Coordinates of N, CA and C in Angstrom, one line a residue:
X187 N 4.4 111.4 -21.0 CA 4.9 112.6 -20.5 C 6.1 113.0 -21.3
X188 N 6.3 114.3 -21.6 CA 7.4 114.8 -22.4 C 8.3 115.1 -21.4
X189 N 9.6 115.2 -21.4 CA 11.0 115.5 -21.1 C 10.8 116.6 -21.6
X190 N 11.5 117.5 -20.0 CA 12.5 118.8 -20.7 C 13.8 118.4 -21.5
X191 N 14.0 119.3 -22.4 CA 15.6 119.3 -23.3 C 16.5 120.8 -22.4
X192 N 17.6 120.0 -21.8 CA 18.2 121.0 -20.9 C 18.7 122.4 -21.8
X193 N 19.0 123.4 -21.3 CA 20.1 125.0 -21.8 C 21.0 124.4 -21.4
X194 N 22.5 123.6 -22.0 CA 23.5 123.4 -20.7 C 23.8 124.9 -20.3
X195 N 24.0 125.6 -21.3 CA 24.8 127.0 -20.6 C 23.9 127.5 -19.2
X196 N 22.7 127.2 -18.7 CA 22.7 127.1 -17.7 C 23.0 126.7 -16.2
X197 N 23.9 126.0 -16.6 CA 24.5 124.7 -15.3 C 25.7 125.2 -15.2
X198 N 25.9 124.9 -14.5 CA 27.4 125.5 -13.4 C 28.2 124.4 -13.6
X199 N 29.0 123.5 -14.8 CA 30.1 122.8 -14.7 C 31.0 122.2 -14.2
X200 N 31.4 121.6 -13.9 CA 32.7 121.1 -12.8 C 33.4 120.0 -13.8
X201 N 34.1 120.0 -13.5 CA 36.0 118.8 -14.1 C 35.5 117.9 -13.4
X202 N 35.6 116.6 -13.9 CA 35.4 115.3 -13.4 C 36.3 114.5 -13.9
X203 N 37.0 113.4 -13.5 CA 37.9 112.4 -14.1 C 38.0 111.2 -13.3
X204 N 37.8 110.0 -14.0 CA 37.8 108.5 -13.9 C 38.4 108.4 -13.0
X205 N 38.1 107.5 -11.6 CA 38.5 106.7 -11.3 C 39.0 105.5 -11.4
X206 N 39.6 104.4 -10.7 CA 39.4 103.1 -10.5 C 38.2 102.1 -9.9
X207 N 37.8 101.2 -10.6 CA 36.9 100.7 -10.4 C 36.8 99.6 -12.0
X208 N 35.8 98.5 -11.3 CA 35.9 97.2 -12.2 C 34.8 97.5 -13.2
X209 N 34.4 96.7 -14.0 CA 33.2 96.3 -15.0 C 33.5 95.1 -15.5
X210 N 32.5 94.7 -16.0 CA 32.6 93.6 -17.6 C 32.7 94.2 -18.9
X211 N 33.3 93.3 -19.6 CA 33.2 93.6 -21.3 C 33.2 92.2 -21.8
X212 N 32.5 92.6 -22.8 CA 32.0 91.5 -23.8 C 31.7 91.5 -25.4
X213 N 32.4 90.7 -26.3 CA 32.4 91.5 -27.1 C 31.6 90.5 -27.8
X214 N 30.1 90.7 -28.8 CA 29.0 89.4 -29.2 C 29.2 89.4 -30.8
X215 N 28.1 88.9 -31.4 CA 28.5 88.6 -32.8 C 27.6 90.3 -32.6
X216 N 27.9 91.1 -34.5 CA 27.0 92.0 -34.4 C 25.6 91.9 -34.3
X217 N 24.9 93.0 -33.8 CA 23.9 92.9 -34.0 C 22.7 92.8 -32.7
X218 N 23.8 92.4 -32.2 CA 23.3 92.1 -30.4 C 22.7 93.3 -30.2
X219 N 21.7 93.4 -29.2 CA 20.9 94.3 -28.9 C 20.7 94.1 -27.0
X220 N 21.3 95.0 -26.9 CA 21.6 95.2 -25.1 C 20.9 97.1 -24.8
X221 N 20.3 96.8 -23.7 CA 19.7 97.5 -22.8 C 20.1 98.3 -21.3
X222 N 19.9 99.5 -21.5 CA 20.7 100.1 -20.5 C 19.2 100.7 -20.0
X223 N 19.1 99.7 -18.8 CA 17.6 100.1 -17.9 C 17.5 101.2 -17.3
X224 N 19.3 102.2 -16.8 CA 19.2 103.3 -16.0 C 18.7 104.7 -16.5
X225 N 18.7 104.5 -18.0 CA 18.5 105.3 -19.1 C 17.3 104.7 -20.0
X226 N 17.1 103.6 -19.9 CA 15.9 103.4 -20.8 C 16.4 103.6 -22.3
X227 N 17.5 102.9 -22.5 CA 17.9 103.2 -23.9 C 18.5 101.7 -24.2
X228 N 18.2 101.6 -25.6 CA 18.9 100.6 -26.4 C 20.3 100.8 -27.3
X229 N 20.8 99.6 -27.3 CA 22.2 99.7 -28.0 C 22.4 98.6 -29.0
X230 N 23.0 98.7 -30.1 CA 23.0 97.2 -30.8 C 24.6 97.5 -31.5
X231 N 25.1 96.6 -31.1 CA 26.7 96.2 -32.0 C 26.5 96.2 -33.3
X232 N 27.8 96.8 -33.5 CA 28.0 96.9 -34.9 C 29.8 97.2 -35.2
X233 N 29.8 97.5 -36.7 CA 31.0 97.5 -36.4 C 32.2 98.5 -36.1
X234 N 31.2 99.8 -35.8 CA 31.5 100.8 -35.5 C 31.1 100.8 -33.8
X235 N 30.8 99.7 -33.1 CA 30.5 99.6 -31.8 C 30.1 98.3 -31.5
X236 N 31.4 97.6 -31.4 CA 31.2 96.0 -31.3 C 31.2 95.9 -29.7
X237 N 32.0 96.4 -29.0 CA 32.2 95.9 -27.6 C 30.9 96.4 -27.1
X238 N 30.1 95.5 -25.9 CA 29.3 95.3 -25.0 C 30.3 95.9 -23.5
X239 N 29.4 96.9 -22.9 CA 30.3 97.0 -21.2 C 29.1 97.0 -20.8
X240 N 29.1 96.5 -19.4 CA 28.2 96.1 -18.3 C 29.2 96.6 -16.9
X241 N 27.8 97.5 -16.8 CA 28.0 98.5 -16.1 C 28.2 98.0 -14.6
X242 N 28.5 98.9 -13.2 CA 28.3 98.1 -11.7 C 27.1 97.8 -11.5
X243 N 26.1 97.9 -12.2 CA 24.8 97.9 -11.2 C 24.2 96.7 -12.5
X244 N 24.8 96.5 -13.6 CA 24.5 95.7 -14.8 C 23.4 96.4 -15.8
X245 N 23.9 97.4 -16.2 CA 23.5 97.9 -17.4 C 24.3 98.4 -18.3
X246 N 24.2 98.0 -19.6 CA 24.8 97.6 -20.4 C 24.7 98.7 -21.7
X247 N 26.3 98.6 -21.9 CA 25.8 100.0 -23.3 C 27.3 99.2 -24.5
X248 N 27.2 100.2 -25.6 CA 28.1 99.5 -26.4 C 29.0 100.6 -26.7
X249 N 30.4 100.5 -27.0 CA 31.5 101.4 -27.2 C 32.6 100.5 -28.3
X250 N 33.5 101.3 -28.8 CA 34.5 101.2 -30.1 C 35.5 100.5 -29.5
X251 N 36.4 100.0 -30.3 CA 37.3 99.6 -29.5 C 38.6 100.3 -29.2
X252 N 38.7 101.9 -29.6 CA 39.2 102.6 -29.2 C 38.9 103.0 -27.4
X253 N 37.5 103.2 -27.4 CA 37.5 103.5 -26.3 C 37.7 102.5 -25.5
X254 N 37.9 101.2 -25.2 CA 38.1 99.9 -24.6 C 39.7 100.2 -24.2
X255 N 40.5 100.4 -25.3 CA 42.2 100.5 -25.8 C 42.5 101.8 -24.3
X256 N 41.4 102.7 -24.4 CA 42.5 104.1 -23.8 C 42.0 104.0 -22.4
X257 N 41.1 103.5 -22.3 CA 39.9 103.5 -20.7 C 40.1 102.6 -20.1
X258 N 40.7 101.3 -20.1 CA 40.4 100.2 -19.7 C 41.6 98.9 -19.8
X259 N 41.8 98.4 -18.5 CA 43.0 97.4 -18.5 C 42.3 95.9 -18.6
X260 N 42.9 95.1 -18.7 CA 42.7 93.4 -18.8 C 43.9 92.9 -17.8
X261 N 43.6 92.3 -16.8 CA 44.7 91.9 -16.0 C 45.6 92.4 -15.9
X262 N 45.5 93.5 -15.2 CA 46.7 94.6 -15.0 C 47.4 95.1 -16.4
X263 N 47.5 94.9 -17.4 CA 48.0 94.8 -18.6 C 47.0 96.0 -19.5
X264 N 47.5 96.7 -20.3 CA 46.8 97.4 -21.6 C 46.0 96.7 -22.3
X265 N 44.6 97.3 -23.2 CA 44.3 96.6 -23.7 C 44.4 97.1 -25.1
X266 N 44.9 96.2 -26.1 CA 45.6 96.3 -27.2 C 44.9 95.7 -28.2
X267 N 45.2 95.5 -29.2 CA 44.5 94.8 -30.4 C 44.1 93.5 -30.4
X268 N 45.5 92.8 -30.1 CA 46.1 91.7 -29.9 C 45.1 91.1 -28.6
X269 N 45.2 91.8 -27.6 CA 44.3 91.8 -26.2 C 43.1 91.3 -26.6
X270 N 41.9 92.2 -27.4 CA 40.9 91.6 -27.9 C 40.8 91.1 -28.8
X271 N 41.5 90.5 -29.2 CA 41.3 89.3 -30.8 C 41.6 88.3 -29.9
X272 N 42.4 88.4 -28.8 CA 42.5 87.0 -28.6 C 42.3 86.6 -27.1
X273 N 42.3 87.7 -26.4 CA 41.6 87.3 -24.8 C 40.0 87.5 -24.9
X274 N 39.7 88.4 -25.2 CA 38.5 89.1 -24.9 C 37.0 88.9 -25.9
X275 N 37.2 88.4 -27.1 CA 36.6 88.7 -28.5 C 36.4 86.9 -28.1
X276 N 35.7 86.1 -27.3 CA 35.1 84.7 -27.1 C 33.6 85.3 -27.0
X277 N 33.3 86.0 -26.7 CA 31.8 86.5 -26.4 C 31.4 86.0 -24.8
X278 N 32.4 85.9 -24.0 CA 32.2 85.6 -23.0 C 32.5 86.7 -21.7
X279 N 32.1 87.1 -20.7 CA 32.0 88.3 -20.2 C 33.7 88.4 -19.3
X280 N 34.2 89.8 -19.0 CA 35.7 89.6 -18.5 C 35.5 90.8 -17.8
X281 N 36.0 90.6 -16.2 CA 36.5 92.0 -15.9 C 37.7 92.7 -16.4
X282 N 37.0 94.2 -16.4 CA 38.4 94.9 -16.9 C 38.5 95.7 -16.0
X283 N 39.5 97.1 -15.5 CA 39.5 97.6 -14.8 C 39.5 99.3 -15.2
X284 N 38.8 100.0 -15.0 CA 38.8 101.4 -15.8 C 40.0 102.3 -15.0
X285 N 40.9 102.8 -15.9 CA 42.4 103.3 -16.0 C 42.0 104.9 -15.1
X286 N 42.3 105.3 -13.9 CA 42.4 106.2 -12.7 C 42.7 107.6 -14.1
X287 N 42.4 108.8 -13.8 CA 42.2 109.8 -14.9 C 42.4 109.5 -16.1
X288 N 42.2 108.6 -17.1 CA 42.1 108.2 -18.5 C 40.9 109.4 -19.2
X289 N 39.5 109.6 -18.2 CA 39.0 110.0 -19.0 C 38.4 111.4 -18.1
X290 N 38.7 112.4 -18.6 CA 38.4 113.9 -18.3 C 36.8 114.3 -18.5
X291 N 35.9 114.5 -18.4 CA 35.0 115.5 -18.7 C 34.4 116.4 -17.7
X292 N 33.5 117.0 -18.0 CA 32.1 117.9 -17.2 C 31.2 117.6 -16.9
X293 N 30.6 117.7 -15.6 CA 28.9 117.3 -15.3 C 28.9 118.1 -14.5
X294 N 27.2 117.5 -14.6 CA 26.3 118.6 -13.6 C 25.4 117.6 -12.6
X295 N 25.0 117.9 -11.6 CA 24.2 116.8 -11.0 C 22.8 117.8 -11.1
X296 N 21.8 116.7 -11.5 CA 20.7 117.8 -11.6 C 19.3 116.7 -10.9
X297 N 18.3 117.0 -10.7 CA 17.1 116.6 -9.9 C 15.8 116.5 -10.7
X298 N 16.3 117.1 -11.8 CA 14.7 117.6 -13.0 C 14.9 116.5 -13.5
X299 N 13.9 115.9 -14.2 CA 13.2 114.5 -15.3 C 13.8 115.4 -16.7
X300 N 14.4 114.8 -17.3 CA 15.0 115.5 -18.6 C 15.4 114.3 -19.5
X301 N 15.5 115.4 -20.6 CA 15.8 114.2 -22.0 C 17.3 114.9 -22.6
X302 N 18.4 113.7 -23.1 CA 19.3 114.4 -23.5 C 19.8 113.7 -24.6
X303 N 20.0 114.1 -25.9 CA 20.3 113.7 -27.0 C 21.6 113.5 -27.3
X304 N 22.5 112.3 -27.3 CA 23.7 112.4 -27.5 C 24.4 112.3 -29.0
X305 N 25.3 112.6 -29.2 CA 26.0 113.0 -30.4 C 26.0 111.2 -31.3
X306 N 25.8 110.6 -30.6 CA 25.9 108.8 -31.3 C 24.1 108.5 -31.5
X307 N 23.2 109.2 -31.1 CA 22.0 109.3 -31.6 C 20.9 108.9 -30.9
X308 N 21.3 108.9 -29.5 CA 20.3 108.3 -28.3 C 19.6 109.4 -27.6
X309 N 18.8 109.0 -27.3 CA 18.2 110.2 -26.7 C 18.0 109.0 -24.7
X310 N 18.6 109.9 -23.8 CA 19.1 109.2 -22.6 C 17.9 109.9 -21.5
X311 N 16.9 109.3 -21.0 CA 16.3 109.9 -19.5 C 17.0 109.9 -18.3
X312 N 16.9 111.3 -18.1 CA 17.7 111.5 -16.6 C 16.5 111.2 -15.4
X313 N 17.0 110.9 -14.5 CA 16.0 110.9 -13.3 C 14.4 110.6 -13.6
X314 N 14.6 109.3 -14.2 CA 13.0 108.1 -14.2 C 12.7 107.8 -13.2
X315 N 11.5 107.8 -13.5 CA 10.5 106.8 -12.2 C 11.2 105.9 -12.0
X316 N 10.9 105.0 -10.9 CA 11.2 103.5 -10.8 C 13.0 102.8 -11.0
X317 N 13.4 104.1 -10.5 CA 15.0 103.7 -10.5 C 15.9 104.9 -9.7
X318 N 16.4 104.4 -8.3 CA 16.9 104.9 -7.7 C 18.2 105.8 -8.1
X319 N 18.0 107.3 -8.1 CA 19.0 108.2 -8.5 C 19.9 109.0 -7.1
X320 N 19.6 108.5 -6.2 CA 20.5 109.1 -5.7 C 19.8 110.7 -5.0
X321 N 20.8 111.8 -5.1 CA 20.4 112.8 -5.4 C 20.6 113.5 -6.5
X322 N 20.1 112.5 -7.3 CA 20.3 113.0 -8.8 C 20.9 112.8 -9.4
X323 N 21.0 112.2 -11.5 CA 21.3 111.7 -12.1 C 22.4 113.1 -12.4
X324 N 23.1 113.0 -13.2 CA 24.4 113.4 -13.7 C 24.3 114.2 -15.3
X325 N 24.0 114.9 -15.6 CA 24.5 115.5 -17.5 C 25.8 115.4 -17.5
X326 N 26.8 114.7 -18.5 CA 28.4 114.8 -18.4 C 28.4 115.1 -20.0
X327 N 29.4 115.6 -20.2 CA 30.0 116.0 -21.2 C 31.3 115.9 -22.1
X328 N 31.6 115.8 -22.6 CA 33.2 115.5 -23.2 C 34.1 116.9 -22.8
X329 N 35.3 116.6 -23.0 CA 36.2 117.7 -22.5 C 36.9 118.3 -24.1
X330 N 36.6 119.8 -24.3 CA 37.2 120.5 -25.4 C 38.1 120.9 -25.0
X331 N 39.0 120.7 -24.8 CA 40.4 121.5 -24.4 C 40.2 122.1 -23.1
X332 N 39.6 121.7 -22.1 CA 39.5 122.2 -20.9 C 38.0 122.9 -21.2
X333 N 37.3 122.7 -21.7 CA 36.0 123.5 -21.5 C 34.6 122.5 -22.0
X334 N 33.5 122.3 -21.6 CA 32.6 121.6 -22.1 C 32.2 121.4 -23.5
X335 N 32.3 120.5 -23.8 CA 31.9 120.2 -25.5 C 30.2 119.6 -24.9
X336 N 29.3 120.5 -25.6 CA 27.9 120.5 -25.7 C 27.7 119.6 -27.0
X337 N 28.4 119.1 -27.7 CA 28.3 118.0 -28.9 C 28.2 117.0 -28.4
X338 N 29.0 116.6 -27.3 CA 29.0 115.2 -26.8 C 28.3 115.0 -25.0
X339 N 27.3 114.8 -25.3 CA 26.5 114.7 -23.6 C 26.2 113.4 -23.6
X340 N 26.0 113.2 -22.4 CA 25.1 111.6 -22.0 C 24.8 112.1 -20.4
X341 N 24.5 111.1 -19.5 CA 23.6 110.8 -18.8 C 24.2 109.7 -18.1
X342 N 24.6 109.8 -16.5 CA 25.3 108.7 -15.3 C 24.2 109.1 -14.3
X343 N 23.9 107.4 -14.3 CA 23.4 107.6 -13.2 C 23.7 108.1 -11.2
X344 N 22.9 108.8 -10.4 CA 23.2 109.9 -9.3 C 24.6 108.9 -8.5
X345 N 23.7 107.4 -8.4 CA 24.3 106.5 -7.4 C 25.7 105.8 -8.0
X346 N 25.3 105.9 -9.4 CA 26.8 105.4 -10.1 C 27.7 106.1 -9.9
X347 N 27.4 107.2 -10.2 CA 28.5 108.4 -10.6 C 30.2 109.1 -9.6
X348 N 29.7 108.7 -8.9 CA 30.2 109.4 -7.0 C 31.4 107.8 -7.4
X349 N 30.9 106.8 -7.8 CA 31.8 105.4 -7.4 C 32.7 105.4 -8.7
X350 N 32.2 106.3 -10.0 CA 33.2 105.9 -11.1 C 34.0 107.4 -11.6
X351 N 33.7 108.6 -10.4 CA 34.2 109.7 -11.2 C 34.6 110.3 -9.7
X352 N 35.8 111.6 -10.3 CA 36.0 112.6 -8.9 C 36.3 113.6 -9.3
X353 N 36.1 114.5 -8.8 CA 36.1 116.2 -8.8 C 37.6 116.7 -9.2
X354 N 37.9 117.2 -9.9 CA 39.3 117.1 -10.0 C 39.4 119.0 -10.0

């Protein structure tokens, strides 16, 4: 079955920003190839995306270590360079805690089966079979200066979303 590909300019918008709340991070040798079941998408480290996060529900995607630095604490403390070379970079899994408004964007809560192509080259299923969404999976977007960046989309799951984001 084919996915619709959404109009965002159809959707009605809203400001969202990070909460507090835990995860894992793990950072493997490259190459590692991890699975995000909520999306049905694959990720493989590299060195433009070495860190592994494991999500609340344990699905797993990979991110820079910029985004680890600005989003994310290690025992109350920043996480710094120094942090991952030498706390975090054993390949062994750590909670971190994600930093209360660190990260700004837009979503939409939507109900439709859809496909969304993101700017890092995934293409992410909203609202699959066989995986509890809630009242519906999430389209989020990056924030342009206060307005939606349609360059950068992805896909939270309905039941995730409510525990790691708020209406701002």
């Amino acid at each position: 079955m084919e996915l619709t590909k959404p109009n965002y300019s159809n959707y009605d918008w809203k400001p969202y920003t990070k909460i507090e709340y835990d995860i894992q991070v793990y950072i493997p040798e490259y190459g590692t190839k991890v699975h995000n079941f909520l999306e049905d998408s694959y990720y493989e480290t590299n060195e433009n995306k070495p860190v592994v996060l494991v999500g609340t529900v344990g699905e797993e995607w990979t991110v820079n270590t910029k985004k680890l630095m600005t989003a994310y604490t290690y025992n109350g403390k920043p996480i710094t360079e120094d942090v991952i070379k030498n706390e975090l970079s054993n390949g062994s899994k750590h909670t971190i805690r994600a930093i209360a408004g660190a990260e700004k964007m837009f979503a939409v809560q939507i109900t439709e089966q859809l496909e969304v192509n993101t700017s890092w080259g995934e293409t992410l299923k909203a609202n699959r079979d066989g995986i509890e969404h809630g009242n519906g999976d999430y389209i989020v977007c990056g924030n342009d200066d206060g307005k939606p960046d349609f360059n950068n989309v992805w896909i939270i799951n309905g039941l995730i979303f409510p525990k790691t984001y708020k209406f701002i």
